[in-house]
């Protein structure tokens, strides 16, 4: 007898979104994209001192069981290949900042640069 099988990529995607969501401040609003995302997983609205002032950014999550850090000292970074140039063009023309988040689903660590908190002014 055959049954539908849930792909590992779907499980990893759900785990990474949970890690991402738990890392954000509780008062920030996560608006998940419900249609095919084209390089956008969600919109985040920053709440400052209980006020919504229209500060939004776009988040794209990239998850893995093993994220390799490059560089040394304070200048460490994560490299990412396989992003379609058309997606990068789309990000460039969006009217809000786009942050690429790397999620290690084994260590539950989240990486990005610069921090979205840097755009909130707090």
Short mmCIF file of C-alpha atoms in Angstrom, two decimals:
data_model
loop_
_atom_site.label_atom_id
_atom_site.label_comp_id
_atom_site.label_asym_id
_atom_site.label_seq_id
_atom_site.Cartn_x
_atom_site.Cartn_y
_atom_site.Cartn_z
CA UNK A 1 0.00 0.00 0.00
CA UNK A 2 1.34 3.44 -0.90
CA UNK A 3 0.97 6.65 1.06
CA UNK A 4 2.12 10.22 0.45
CA UNK A 5 5.61 10.84 1.75
CA UNK A 6 6.67 14.11 3.32
CA UNK A 7 9.96 15.25 1.78
CA UNK A 8 12.85 15.96 4.14
CA UNK A 9 13.11 19.44 2.62
CA UNK A 10 9.61 20.27 3.93
CA UNK A 11 10.55 19.11 7.43
CA UNK A 12 13.75 21.18 7.35
CA UNK A 13 11.79 24.22 6.12
CA UNK A 14 9.33 23.94 9.02
CA UNK A 15 12.13 23.51 11.58
CA UNK A 16 14.02 26.51 10.21
CA UNK A 17 10.93 28.72 10.33
CA UNK A 18 10.32 27.74 13.95
CA UNK A 19 13.94 28.58 14.90
CA UNK A 20 13.67 31.89 13.02
CA UNK A 21 10.34 32.79 14.67
CA UNK A 22 11.65 32.05 18.16
CA UNK A 23 14.71 34.26 17.57
CA UNK A 24 12.68 37.39 16.84
CA UNK A 25 11.32 39.68 19.55
CA UNK A 26 7.86 38.64 20.67
CA UNK A 27 6.29 41.94 19.65
CA UNK A 28 7.54 41.84 16.05
CA UNK A 29 4.88 40.70 13.54
CA UNK A 30 5.68 37.83 11.18
CA UNK A 31 3.56 37.79 8.03
CA UNK A 32 4.07 34.50 6.26
CA UNK A 33 3.87 34.45 2.48
CA UNK A 34 1.05 32.12 1.50
CA UNK A 35 1.62 32.04 -2.25
CA UNK A 36 4.73 30.77 -4.01
CA UNK A 37 7.38 32.98 -2.50
CA UNK A 38 9.79 33.83 -5.35
CA UNK A 39 12.58 34.44 -2.84
CA UNK A 40 10.47 35.75 0.04
CA UNK A 41 9.51 33.57 2.99
CA UNK A 42 7.88 36.26 5.12
CA UNK A 43 7.50 39.94 5.84
CA UNK A 44 8.47 41.20 9.28
CA UNK A 45 7.07 44.35 10.85
CA UNK A 46 9.12 45.81 13.67
CA UNK A 47 7.27 47.00 16.75
CA UNK A 48 9.00 49.68 18.82
CA UNK A 49 7.74 50.42 22.32
CA UNK A 50 4.30 49.01 21.36
CA UNK A 51 4.08 51.18 18.21
CA UNK A 52 4.03 50.06 14.60
CA UNK A 53 5.80 52.74 12.58
CA UNK A 54 5.85 51.07 9.18
CA UNK A 55 9.31 49.52 9.56
CA UNK A 56 9.21 46.38 7.47
CA UNK A 57 11.72 43.98 6.03
CA UNK A 58 11.61 40.83 3.96
CA UNK A 59 13.14 37.57 5.17
CA UNK A 60 14.37 34.67 3.09
CA UNK A 61 15.44 31.57 5.03
CA UNK A 62 18.13 29.15 3.94
CA UNK A 63 18.42 26.12 6.16
CA UNK A 64 20.89 23.31 6.49
CA UNK A 65 22.06 20.66 8.89
CA UNK A 66 25.58 22.03 8.52
CA UNK A 67 26.41 25.71 8.00
CA UNK A 68 30.07 26.42 7.39
CA UNK A 69 31.48 29.69 8.70
CA UNK A 70 34.32 31.31 6.74
CA UNK A 71 36.81 33.97 7.79
CA UNK A 72 38.29 34.64 11.21
CA UNK A 73 37.86 36.84 14.27
CA UNK A 74 34.93 39.27 13.99
CA UNK A 75 34.89 38.96 10.18
CA UNK A 76 33.13 35.61 9.87
CA UNK A 77 30.57 35.01 7.18
CA UNK A 78 28.43 32.33 5.59
CA UNK A 79 28.55 31.80 1.85
CA UNK A 80 25.54 30.75 -0.15
CA UNK A 81 25.41 29.50 -3.71
CA UNK A 82 22.51 28.64 -5.93
CA UNK A 83 20.52 31.87 -5.61
CA UNK A 84 19.05 32.66 -8.98
CA UNK A 85 20.25 36.01 -10.40
CA UNK A 86 16.61 36.85 -11.22
CA UNK A 87 15.77 36.45 -7.51
CA UNK A 88 18.63 38.78 -6.55
CA UNK A 89 17.37 41.35 -9.08
CA UNK A 90 13.90 41.06 -7.56
CA UNK A 91 15.32 41.65 -4.06
CA UNK A 92 17.22 44.70 -5.32
CA UNK A 93 14.03 46.33 -6.62
CA UNK A 94 11.88 45.62 -3.57
CA UNK A 95 11.01 48.83 -1.67
CA UNK A 96 12.16 47.36 1.68
CA UNK A 97 15.31 45.68 2.98
CA UNK A 98 15.78 41.98 2.29
CA UNK A 99 17.60 39.85 4.85
CA UNK A 100 18.90 36.41 4.08
CA UNK A 101 18.86 34.21 7.19
CA UNK A 102 20.87 31.03 7.49
CA UNK A 103 19.45 28.49 9.93
CA UNK A 104 21.40 25.55 11.27
CA UNK A 105 18.64 23.11 12.17
CA UNK A 106 20.99 20.94 14.26
CA UNK A 107 22.46 23.65 16.52
CA UNK A 108 19.34 25.88 16.23
CA UNK A 109 21.59 28.85 15.41
CA UNK A 110 20.48 31.66 13.14
CA UNK A 111 22.87 33.84 11.14
CA UNK A 112 22.36 37.10 9.26
CA UNK A 113 24.21 40.32 8.61
CA UNK A 114 23.45 43.10 9.23
CA UNK A 115 21.03 42.46 12.03
CA UNK A 116 17.43 43.49 11.32
CA UNK A 117 17.60 45.23 14.70
CA UNK A 118 20.04 47.65 13.04
CA UNK A 119 17.23 49.00 10.88
CA UNK A 120 14.82 49.38 13.77
CA UNK A 121 16.85 52.12 15.44
CA UNK A 122 16.92 50.25 18.76
#
